[in-house]
Every structure is written in structure tokens, then in C-alpha cells.
Tab-separated table of C-alpha atoms and ligand atoms in Angstrom:
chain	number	residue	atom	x	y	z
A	70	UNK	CA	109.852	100.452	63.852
A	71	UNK	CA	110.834	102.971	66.368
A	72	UNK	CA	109.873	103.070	70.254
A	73	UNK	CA	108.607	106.794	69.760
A	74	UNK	CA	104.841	105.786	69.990
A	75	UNK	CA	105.793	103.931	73.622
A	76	UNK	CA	107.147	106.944	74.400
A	77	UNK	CA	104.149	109.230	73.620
A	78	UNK	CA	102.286	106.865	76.018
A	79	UNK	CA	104.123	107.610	78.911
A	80	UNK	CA	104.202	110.989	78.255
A	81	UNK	CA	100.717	111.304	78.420
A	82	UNK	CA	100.358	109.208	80.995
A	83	UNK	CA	102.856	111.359	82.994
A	84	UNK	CA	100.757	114.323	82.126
A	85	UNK	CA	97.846	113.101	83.739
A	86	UNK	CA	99.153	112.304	86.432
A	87	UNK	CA	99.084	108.552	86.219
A	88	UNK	CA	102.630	107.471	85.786
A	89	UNK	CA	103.907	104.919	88.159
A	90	UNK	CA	107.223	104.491	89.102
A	91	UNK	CA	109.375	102.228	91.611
A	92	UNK	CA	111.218	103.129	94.758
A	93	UNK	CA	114.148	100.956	96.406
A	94	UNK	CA	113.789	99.660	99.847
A	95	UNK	CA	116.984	99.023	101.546
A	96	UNK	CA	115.442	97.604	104.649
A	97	UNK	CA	113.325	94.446	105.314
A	98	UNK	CA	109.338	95.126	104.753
A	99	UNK	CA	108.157	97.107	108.346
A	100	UNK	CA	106.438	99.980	109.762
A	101	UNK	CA	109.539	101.653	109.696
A	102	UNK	CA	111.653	101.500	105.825
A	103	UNK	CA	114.031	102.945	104.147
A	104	UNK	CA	113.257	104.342	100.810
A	105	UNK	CA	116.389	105.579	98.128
A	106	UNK	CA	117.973	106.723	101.639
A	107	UNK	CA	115.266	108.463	103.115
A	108	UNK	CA	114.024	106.627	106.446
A	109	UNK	CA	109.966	106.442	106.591
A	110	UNK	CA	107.255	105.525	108.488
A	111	UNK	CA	105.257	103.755	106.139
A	112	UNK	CA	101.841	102.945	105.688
A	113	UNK	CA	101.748	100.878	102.507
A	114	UNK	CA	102.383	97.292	103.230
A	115	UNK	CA	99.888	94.234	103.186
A	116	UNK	CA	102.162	92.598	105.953
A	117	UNK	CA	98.940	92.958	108.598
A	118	UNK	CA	100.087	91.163	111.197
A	119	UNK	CA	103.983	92.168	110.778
A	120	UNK	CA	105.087	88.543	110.245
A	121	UNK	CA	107.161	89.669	106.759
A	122	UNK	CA	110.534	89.875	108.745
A	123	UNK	CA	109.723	87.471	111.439
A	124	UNK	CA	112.263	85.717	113.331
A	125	UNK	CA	111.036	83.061	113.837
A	126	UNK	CA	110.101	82.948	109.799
A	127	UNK	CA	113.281	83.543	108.817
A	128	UNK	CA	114.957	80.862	110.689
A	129	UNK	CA	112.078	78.566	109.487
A	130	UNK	CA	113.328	79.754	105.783
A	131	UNK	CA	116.991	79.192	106.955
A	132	UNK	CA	116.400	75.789	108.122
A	133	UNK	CA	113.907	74.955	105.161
A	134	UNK	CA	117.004	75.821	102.518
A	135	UNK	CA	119.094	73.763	104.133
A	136	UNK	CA	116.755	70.830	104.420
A	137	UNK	CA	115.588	71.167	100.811
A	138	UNK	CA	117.589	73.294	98.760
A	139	UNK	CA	117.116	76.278	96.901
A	140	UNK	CA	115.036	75.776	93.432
A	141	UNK	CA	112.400	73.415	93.270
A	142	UNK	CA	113.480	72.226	89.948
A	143	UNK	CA	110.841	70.985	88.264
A	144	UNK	CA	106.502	71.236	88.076
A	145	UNK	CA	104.486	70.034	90.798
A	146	UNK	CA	103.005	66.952	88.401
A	147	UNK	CA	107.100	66.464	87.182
A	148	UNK	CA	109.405	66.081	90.365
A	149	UNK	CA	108.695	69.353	92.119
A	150	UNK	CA	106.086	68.245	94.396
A	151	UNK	CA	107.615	68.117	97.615
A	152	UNK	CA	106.766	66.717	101.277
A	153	UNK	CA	106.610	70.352	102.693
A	154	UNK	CA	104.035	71.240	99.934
A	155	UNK	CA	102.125	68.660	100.716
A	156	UNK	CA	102.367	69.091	104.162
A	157	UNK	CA	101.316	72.654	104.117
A	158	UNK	CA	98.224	72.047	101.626
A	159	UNK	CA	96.839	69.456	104.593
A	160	UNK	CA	97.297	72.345	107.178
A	161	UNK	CA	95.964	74.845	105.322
A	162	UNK	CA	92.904	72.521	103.870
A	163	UNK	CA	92.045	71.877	107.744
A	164	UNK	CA	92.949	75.697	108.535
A	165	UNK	CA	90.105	76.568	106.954
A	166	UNK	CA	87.515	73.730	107.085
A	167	UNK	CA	87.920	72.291	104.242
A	168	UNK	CA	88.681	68.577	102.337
A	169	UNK	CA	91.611	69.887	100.314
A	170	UNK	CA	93.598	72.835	99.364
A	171	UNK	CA	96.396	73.259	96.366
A	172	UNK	CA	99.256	75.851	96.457
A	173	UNK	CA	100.155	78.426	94.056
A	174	UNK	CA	103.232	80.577	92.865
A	175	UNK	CA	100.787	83.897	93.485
A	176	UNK	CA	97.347	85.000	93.971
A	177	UNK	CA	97.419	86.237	90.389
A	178	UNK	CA	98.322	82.507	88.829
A	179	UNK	CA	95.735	81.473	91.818
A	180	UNK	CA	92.986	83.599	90.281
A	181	UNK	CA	94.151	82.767	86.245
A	182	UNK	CA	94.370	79.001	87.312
A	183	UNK	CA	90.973	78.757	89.038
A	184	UNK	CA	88.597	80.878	86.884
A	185	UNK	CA	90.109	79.348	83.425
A	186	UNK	CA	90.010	75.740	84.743
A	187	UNK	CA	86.273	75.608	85.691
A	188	UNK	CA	84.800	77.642	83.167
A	189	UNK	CA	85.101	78.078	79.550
A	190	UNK	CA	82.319	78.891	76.191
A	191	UNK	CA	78.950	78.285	76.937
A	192	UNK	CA	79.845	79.028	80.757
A	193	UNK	CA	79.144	82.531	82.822
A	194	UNK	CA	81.031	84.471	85.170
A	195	UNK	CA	79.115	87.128	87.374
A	196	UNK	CA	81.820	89.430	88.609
A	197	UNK	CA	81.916	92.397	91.271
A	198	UNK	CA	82.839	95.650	89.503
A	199	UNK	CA	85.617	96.614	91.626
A	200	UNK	CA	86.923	93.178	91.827
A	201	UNK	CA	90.733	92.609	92.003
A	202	UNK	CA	93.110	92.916	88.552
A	203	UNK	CA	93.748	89.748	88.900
A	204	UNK	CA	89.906	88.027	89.145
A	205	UNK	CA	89.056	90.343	85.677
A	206	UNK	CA	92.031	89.451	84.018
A	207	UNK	CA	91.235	86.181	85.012
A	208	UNK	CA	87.875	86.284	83.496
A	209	UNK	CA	88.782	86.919	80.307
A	210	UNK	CA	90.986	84.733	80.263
A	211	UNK	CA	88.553	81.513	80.517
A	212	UNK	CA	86.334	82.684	77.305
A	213	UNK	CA	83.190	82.638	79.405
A	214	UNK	CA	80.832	85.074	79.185
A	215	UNK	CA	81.498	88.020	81.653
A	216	UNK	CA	78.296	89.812	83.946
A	217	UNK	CA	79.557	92.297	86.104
A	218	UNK	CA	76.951	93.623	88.729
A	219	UNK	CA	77.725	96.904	90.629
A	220	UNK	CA	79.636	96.777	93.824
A	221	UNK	CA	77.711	94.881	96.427
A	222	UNK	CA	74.611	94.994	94.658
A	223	UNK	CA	73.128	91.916	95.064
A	224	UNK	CA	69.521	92.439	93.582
A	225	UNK	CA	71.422	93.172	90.253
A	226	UNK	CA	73.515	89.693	90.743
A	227	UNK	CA	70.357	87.768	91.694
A	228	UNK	CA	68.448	89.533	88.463
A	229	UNK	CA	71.830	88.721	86.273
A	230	UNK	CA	71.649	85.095	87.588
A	231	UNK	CA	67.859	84.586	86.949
A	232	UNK	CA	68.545	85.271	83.259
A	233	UNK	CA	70.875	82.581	83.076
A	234	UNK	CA	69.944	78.858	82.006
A	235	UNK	CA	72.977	77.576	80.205
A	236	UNK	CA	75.752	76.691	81.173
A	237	UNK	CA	77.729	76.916	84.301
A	238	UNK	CA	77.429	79.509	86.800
A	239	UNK	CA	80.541	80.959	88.882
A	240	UNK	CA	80.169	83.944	90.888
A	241	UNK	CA	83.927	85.617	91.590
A	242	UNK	CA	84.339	88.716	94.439
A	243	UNK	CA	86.807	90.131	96.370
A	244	UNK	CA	86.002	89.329	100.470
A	245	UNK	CA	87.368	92.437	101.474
A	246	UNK	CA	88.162	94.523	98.499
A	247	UNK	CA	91.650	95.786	98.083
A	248	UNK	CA	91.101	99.229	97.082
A	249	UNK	CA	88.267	100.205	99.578
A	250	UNK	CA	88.857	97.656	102.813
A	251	UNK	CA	84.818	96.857	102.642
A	252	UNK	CA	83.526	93.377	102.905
A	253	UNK	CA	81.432	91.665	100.228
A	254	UNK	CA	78.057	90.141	101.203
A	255	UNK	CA	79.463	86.393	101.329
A	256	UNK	CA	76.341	85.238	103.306
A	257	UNK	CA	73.941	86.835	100.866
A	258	UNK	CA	76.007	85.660	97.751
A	259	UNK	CA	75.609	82.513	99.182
A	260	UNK	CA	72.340	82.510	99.734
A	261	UNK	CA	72.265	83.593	95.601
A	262	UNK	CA	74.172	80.881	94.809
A	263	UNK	CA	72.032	78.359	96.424
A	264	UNK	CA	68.774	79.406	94.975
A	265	UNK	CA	70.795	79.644	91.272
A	266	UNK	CA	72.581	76.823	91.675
A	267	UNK	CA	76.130	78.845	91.033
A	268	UNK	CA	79.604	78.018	92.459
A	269	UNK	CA	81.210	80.981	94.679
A	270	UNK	CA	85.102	81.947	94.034
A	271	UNK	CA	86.185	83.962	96.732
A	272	UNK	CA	89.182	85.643	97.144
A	273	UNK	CA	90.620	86.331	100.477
A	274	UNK	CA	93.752	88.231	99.878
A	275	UNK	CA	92.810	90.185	102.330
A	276	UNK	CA	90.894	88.662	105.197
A	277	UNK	CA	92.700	85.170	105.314
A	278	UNK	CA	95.207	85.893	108.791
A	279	UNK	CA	92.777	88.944	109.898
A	280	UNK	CA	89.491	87.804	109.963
A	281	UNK	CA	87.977	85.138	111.604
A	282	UNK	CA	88.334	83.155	114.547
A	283	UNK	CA	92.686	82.560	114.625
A	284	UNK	CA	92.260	84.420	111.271
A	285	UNK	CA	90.902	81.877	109.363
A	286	UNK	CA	89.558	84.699	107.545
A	287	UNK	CA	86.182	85.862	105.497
A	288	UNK	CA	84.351	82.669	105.908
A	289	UNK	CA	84.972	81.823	109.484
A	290	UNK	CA	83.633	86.266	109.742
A	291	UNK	CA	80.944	85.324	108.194
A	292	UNK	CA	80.100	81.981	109.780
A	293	UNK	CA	79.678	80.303	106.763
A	294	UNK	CA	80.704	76.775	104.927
A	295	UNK	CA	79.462	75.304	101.995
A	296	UNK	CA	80.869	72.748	99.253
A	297	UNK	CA	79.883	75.683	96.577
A	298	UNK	CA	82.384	77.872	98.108
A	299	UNK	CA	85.869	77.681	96.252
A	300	UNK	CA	88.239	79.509	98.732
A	301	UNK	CA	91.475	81.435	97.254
A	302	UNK	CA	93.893	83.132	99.839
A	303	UNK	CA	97.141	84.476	99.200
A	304	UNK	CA	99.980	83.908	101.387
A	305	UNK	CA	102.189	87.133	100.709
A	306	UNK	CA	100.229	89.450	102.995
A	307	UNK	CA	99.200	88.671	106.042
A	308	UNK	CA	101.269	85.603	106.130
A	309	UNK	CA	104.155	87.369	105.375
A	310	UNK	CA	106.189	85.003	102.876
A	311	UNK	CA	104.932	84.430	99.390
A	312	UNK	CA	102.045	82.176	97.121
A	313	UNK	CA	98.119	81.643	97.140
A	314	UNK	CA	96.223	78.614	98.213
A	315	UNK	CA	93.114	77.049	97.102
A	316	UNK	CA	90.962	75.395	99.280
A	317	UNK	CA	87.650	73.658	98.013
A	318	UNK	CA	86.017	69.739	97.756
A	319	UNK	CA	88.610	67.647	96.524
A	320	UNK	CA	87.279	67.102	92.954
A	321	UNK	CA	87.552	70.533	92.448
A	322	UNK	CA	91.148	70.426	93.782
A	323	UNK	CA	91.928	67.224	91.351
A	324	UNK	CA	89.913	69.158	88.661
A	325	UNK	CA	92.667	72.231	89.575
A	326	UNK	CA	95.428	69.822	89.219
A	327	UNK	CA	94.764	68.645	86.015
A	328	UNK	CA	93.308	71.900	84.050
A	329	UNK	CA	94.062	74.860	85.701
A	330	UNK	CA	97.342	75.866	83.488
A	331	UNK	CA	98.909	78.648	85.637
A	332	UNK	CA	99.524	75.250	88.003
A	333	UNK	CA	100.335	72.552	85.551
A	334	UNK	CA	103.152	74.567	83.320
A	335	UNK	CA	105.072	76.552	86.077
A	336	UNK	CA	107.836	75.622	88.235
A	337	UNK	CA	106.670	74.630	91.645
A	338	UNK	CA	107.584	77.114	94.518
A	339	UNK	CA	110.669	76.608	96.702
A	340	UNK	CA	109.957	74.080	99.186
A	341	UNK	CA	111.644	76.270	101.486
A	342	UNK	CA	109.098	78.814	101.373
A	343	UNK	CA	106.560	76.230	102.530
A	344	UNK	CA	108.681	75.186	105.701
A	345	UNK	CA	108.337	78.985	106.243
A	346	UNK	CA	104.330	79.011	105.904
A	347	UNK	CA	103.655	76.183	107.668
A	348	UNK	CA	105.618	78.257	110.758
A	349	UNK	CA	103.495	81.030	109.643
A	350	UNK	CA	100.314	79.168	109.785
A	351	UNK	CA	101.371	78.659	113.716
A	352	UNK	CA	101.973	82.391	114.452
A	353	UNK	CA	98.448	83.206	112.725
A	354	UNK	CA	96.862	80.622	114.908
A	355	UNK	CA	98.486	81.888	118.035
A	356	UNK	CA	97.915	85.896	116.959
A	357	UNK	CA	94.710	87.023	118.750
A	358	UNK	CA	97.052	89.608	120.341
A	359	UNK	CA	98.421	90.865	116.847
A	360	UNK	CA	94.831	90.956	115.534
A	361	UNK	CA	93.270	92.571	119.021
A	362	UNK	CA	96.264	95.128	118.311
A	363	UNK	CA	95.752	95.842	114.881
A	364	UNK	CA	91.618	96.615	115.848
A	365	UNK	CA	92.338	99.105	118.094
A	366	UNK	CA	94.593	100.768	115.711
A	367	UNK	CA	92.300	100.843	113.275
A	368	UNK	CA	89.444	102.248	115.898
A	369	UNK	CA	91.527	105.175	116.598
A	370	UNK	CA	92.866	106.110	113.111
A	371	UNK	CA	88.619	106.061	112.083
A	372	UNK	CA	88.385	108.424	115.274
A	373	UNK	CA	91.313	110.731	114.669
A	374	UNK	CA	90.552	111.345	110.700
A	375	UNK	CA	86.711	111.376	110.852
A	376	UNK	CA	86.742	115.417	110.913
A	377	UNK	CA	89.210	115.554	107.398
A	378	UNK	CA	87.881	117.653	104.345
A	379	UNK	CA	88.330	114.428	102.665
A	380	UNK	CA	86.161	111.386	103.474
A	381	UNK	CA	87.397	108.129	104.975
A	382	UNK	CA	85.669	105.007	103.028
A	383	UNK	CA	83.588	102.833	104.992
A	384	UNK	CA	85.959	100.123	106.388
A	385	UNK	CA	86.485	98.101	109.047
A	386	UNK	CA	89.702	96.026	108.101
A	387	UNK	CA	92.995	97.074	107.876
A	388	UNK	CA	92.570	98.616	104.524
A	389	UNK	CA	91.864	102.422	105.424
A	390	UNK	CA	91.582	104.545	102.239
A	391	UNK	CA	90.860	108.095	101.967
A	392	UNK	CA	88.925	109.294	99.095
A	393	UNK	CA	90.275	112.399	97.601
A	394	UNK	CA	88.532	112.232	93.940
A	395	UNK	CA	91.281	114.151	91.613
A	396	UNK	CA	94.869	112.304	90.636
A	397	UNK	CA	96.811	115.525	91.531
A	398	UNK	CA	95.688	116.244	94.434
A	399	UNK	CA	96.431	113.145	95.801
A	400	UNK	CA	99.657	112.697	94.142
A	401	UNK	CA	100.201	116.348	96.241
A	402	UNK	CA	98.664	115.103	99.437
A	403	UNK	CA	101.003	111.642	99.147
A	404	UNK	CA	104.456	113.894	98.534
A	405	UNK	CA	102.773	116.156	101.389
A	406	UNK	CA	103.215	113.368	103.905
A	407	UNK	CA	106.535	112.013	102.383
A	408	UNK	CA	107.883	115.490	102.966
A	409	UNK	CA	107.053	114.803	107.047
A	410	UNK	CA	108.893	111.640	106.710
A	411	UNK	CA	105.613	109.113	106.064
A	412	UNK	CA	104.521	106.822	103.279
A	413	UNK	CA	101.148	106.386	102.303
A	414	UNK	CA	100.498	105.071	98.394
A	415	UNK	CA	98.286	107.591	96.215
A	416	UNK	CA	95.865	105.099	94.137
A	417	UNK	CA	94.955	106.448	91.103
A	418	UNK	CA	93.064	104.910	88.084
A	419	UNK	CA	93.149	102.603	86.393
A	420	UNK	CA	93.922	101.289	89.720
A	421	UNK	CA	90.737	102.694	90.724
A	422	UNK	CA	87.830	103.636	88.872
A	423	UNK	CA	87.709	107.686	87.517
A	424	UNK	CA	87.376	110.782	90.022
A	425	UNK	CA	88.320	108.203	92.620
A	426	UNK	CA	92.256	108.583	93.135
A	427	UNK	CA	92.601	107.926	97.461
A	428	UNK	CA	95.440	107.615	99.683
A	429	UNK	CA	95.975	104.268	100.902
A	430	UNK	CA	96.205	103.623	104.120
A	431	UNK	CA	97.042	100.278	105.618
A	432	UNK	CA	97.471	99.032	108.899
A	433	UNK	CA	99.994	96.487	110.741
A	434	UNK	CA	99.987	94.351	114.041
A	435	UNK	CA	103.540	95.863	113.661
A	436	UNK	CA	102.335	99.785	113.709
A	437	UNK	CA	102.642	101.280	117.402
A	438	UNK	CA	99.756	103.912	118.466
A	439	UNK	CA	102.128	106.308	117.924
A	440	UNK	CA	102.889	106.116	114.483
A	441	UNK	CA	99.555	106.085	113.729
A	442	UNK	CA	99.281	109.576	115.841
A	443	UNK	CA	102.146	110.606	114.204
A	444	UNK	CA	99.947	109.840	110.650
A	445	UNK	CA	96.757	111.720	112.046
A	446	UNK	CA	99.022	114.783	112.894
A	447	UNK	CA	100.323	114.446	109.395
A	448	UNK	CA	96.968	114.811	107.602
A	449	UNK	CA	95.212	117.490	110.010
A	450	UNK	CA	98.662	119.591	109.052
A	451	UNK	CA	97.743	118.984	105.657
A	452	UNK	CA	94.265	119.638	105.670
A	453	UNK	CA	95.286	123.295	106.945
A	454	UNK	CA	97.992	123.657	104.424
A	455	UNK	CA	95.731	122.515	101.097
B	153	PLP	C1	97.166	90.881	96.109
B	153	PLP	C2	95.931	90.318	95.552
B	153	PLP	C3	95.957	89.240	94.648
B	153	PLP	C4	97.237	88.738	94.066
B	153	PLP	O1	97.964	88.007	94.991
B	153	PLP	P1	99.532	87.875	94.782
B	153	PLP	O2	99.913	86.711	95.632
B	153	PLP	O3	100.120	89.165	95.248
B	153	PLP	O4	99.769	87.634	93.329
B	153	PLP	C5	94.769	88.691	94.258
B	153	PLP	N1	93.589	89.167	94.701
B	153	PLP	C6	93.516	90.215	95.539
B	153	PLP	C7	92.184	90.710	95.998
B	153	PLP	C8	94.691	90.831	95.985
B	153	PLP	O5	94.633	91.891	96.781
């Protein structure tokens, strides 16, 4: 058995444009990086509120080491549970109104744990089509039986959940959606859930630290609470250090503990890392500024792109893409802007669904108006150029 076939694959791959490929950072995560030696202003990072190379996180992390070590060492239901994970679940339960919350490793065990540990055959998932990797991977996963509705269209979920008896019901979405920065209908899906007597996974990679009063994210937007909802958010973006949390009524939680595997046969994370979330909790609490900040800068890159031959995607959040529809061209139109010295990710399918490929543009607390100037100069050059 050769690795020629594995080979072929990439090949083609490359040939359509669709090949991905690392690059090196040899500076700490910022507006400002540098990439295999080229300095950039980049445009790429989830770190919304510029908290990834805090320094007030970092000593946090410092003093957490030296307090609790390095390696956690064991499972959370072994001898890897630890005071400062326990500590942070309370704050983070309360954060967000509600009885109890569990950490995980990532967003993508968060998502496996959850889905697989409260449904299984016989049960049905009703799924957003654009939802994240991680919440279809997820679905498959638990062996229910899979409904995906179009994006946001809640007539189809509501028709999809009528035809339902059996079984349980758990409706899974995105709260802002990672690859377009638009908001699903929480209140409505609510509302759904209610009348078909469904649970409500919601995952708030992106809104938890952002939205909300103190950014406590999607459902505090929203104005909404309810012992249906089940409440993921991960802590590696806006937060700024690393893991998920889920929050939810505390049989779920104990139902997490004891079923969901991605929890029970994994090493717990560093304690460390919670002394450092904990401190990050604080500086989320305490960010209207960062958030007012990161508002206007999205307000004026809306205003300085709306007249682009390409169309910005209705968004509010930090999440900014523009659609450019063909792989190449926005492969071009990303090495474009690296050639002026700025980095903004090309998405491309699978990522994204076909004739969809976008450049990526996110937003920071940490972004000055002038970069993002610098970014609308950037693309009207472009525009002329292409
Ligand atoms: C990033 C992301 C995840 C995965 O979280 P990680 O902590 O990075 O594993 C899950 N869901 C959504 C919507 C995301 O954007």
C-alpha cells in the first residue's frame, strides 16, 4: 500500500483551489503579527476583545502554574478536578444566569460531549444548515436522526418539528454563525421549542464576551432565559485563553458528567488555565469600553466597504465577511492584501457552502480606527486593480 492515492487528493484539491496550508506566527496573537518574517496587520483572529496577550492574563497564568502546576494529571471524575475548575464553573454558571455550568478541553469536545450525551436512536436533532463543523460532526456522532432546516428558516423548523412524535427533540444552532457574523432567531427558536416541547443547544462561540449586557452574550441580546436552553460558549475567543463551558439546569450538567464521553475519558485542562479565565471573566465584566470600541469599528468598516463590487454579508458582530462567490478570486483578493502588508483569511468550501468562498474579516477591541482605514484603503485599491 502506497501513499500515491493521498497524494492525488491533494493534488486535486490544490487544483481547485482548496488546499489549506499553515503559516508560523512568531509573535503573540494581536492586531499586529508576524507571519514566516513578514510583519502584518491582521484581520483573522477570534480574540474580540484583545484579551489573548493580556497582562494581566498572563500574570494570572504565571501565578496559576505556580500555585498548581503544570499538567492536570488525571480526568476530572479521577483526581483532575481541581478547586480553580470548580471555582470557575460557579462564576461562569452565575455569569450567565444559570444553576450550573461544566468546563471543557474545547468547543469541539463541548459540542461532541453535549449532543452525544442527550440524544441517541429513536431521538432527533433539528440542525441549522450552516451550523458550525463541530455541532454536525457532533450530530452524527449521537446516532440520532439528523433534520436540517435552511438557514434561519424557522417555518421549515416549526414544519420539521410538527412531524415529530417520538422521541426526544433537540434543536442545535450557531448564535452568531461563524462564517457569516448573523444572529440566529434564539427568541423565535424558543418560542418553537416551547410549543414542541424540544430542548435548545446553543452555541455561543461567538457572542459569549461580545454580546449582551458585560458580554454575557446571545441570551442576555436576546433577553431571554429558559430551563430548555442548554448554553455552550467557548473560552478561546473572546476570552482569550482556551476551553468551552456548558451552562444549563443542573441535571443536565450531572447528566453531562456522567455520559457525555468527550468529558469523562480526557484529561482535565490545566488548572492554570482556569486561574487565567476566572481573571478573564473580570476583564469581560468590566469591558463596556472594549465592546463600545469594537461597535464603532465595526460601524465604520460597514460604512467604508458598502460601495465594493463585492457584497458585505449582513452582520452586525464582529464577524465581517465579504462574499466574493469563486475560490480563486478570493484566494487572489487575500494574497492582494497580504502583498500591502494585511491579513484577512480567504474561506473557501467546504468551509463554506459552493460559489460562496469570502474574505473574512474580523474585528478586535484591540484594532485602532486606523488599521481598519488602512484595510478599507486596501480593498478600494483592489477593487480598481481586479
Ligand atoms: C470555534 C467554534 C467552536 C469550537 O470551539 P473550540 O474551542 O475552538 O474548539 C465551536 N462552535 C463554533 C460556532 C465555533 O466558532
Amino acid at each position: 500500500m502506497s501513499f500515491s492515492e493521498l497524494h492525488k487528493e491533494l493534488v486535486d484539491r490544490a487544483a481547485q483551489g482548496l488546499l489549506r496550508a499553515r503559516r508560523t506566527l512568531t509573535t503573540p496573537q494581536s492586531p499586529h503579527i508576524i507571519v514566516d518574517g513578514t510583519p502584518y496587520l491582521a484581520f483573522c483572529s477570534n480574540d474580540y476583545l484583545g484579551l489573548a496577550n493580556h497582562p494581566e492574563l498572563i500574570s494570572a497564568l504565571q501565578n496559576g502554574a505556580q500555585e498548581w502546576g503544570v499538567g492536570a494529571g488525571a480526568a476530572h471524575l479521577v483526581s483532575g478536578h481541581f478547586e480553580p475548575h470548580h471555582q470557575l464553573e460557579q462564576q461562569l454558571a452565575a455569569f450567565v444566569d444559570k444553576p450550573a455550568a461544566l468546563l471543557f478541553s474545547t468547543g469541539y469536545m463541548a459540542n461532541l460531549g453535549v449532543v452525544q450525551a442527550l440524544v441517541g436512536k429513536g431521538d432527533t436533532v433539528f440542525a441549522d444548515k450552516l451550523n458550525h463543523a463541530s455541532l454536525n460532526d457532533a450530530m452524527l456522532l449521537s446516532r440520532a436522526e439528523v433534520k436540517r432546516y435552511r438557514h434561519g428558516d424557522m417555518a421549515q423548523l416549526e414544519k420539521l418539528l410538527s412531524e415529530t412524535s417520538k422521541g426526544r427533540k433537540l434543536v442545535i444552532t450557531d448564535a452568531v454563525f461563524s462564517m457569516d457574523g448573523d444572529l440566529a432567531p434564539l427568541r423565535e427558536m424558543l418560542a418553537l421549542c416551547e410549543r414542541y416541547d424540544a430542548w435548545l443547544y446553543v452555541d455561543d462561540a461567538h457572542g459569549f464576551g461580545v454580546l449582551g449586557e458585560q458580554g454575557r452574550g446571545s441570551l442576555s441580546h436576546f433577553g431571554i432565559a429558559s430551563e430548555r436552553i442548554i448554553y455552550m460558549a467557548t473560552l478561546g475567543k473572546a476570552a482569550g485563553v482556551s476551553g468551552a463551558f456548558v451552562a444549563a439546569e443542573q441535571v443536565v450538567i450531572d447528566t453531562l458528567v456522567n455520559h457525555a464521553n468527550s468529558y469523562v475519558y480526557t484529561t482535565a485542562s490545566p488548572a492554570a488555565l482556569s486561574v487565567a479565565l476566572s481573571q478573564s471573566l473580570q476583564l469581560i465584566e468590566q469591558g463596556n469600553e472594549l465592546r463600545v470600541h469594537l461597535k464603532l469599528l465595526i460601524a465604520k468598516l460597514r460604512n467604508g466597504l458598502a460601495d465594493l463590487p463585492w457584497s458585505l454579508m449582513p452582520s452586525d458582530t464582529a464577524i465581517q465577511p465579504v462574499l466574493i462567490g469563486d475560490n480563486q478570486r478570493a484566494l487572489e483578493l487575500s494574497a492582494g492584501l497580504r502583498e500591502r502588508g494585511i491579513w484577512v483569511a480567504a474561506i473557501r468550501p467546504p468551509t463554506v457552502p459552493q460559489g460562496t468562498a469570502r474574505l473574512r474579516i474580523t474585528l478586535s477591541a484591540a484594532h485602532s480606527e486606523g488599521d481598519v482605514d488602512s484595510l478599507i484603503g486596501a480593498l478600494h485599491e483592489l477593487a480598481q486593480e481586479l
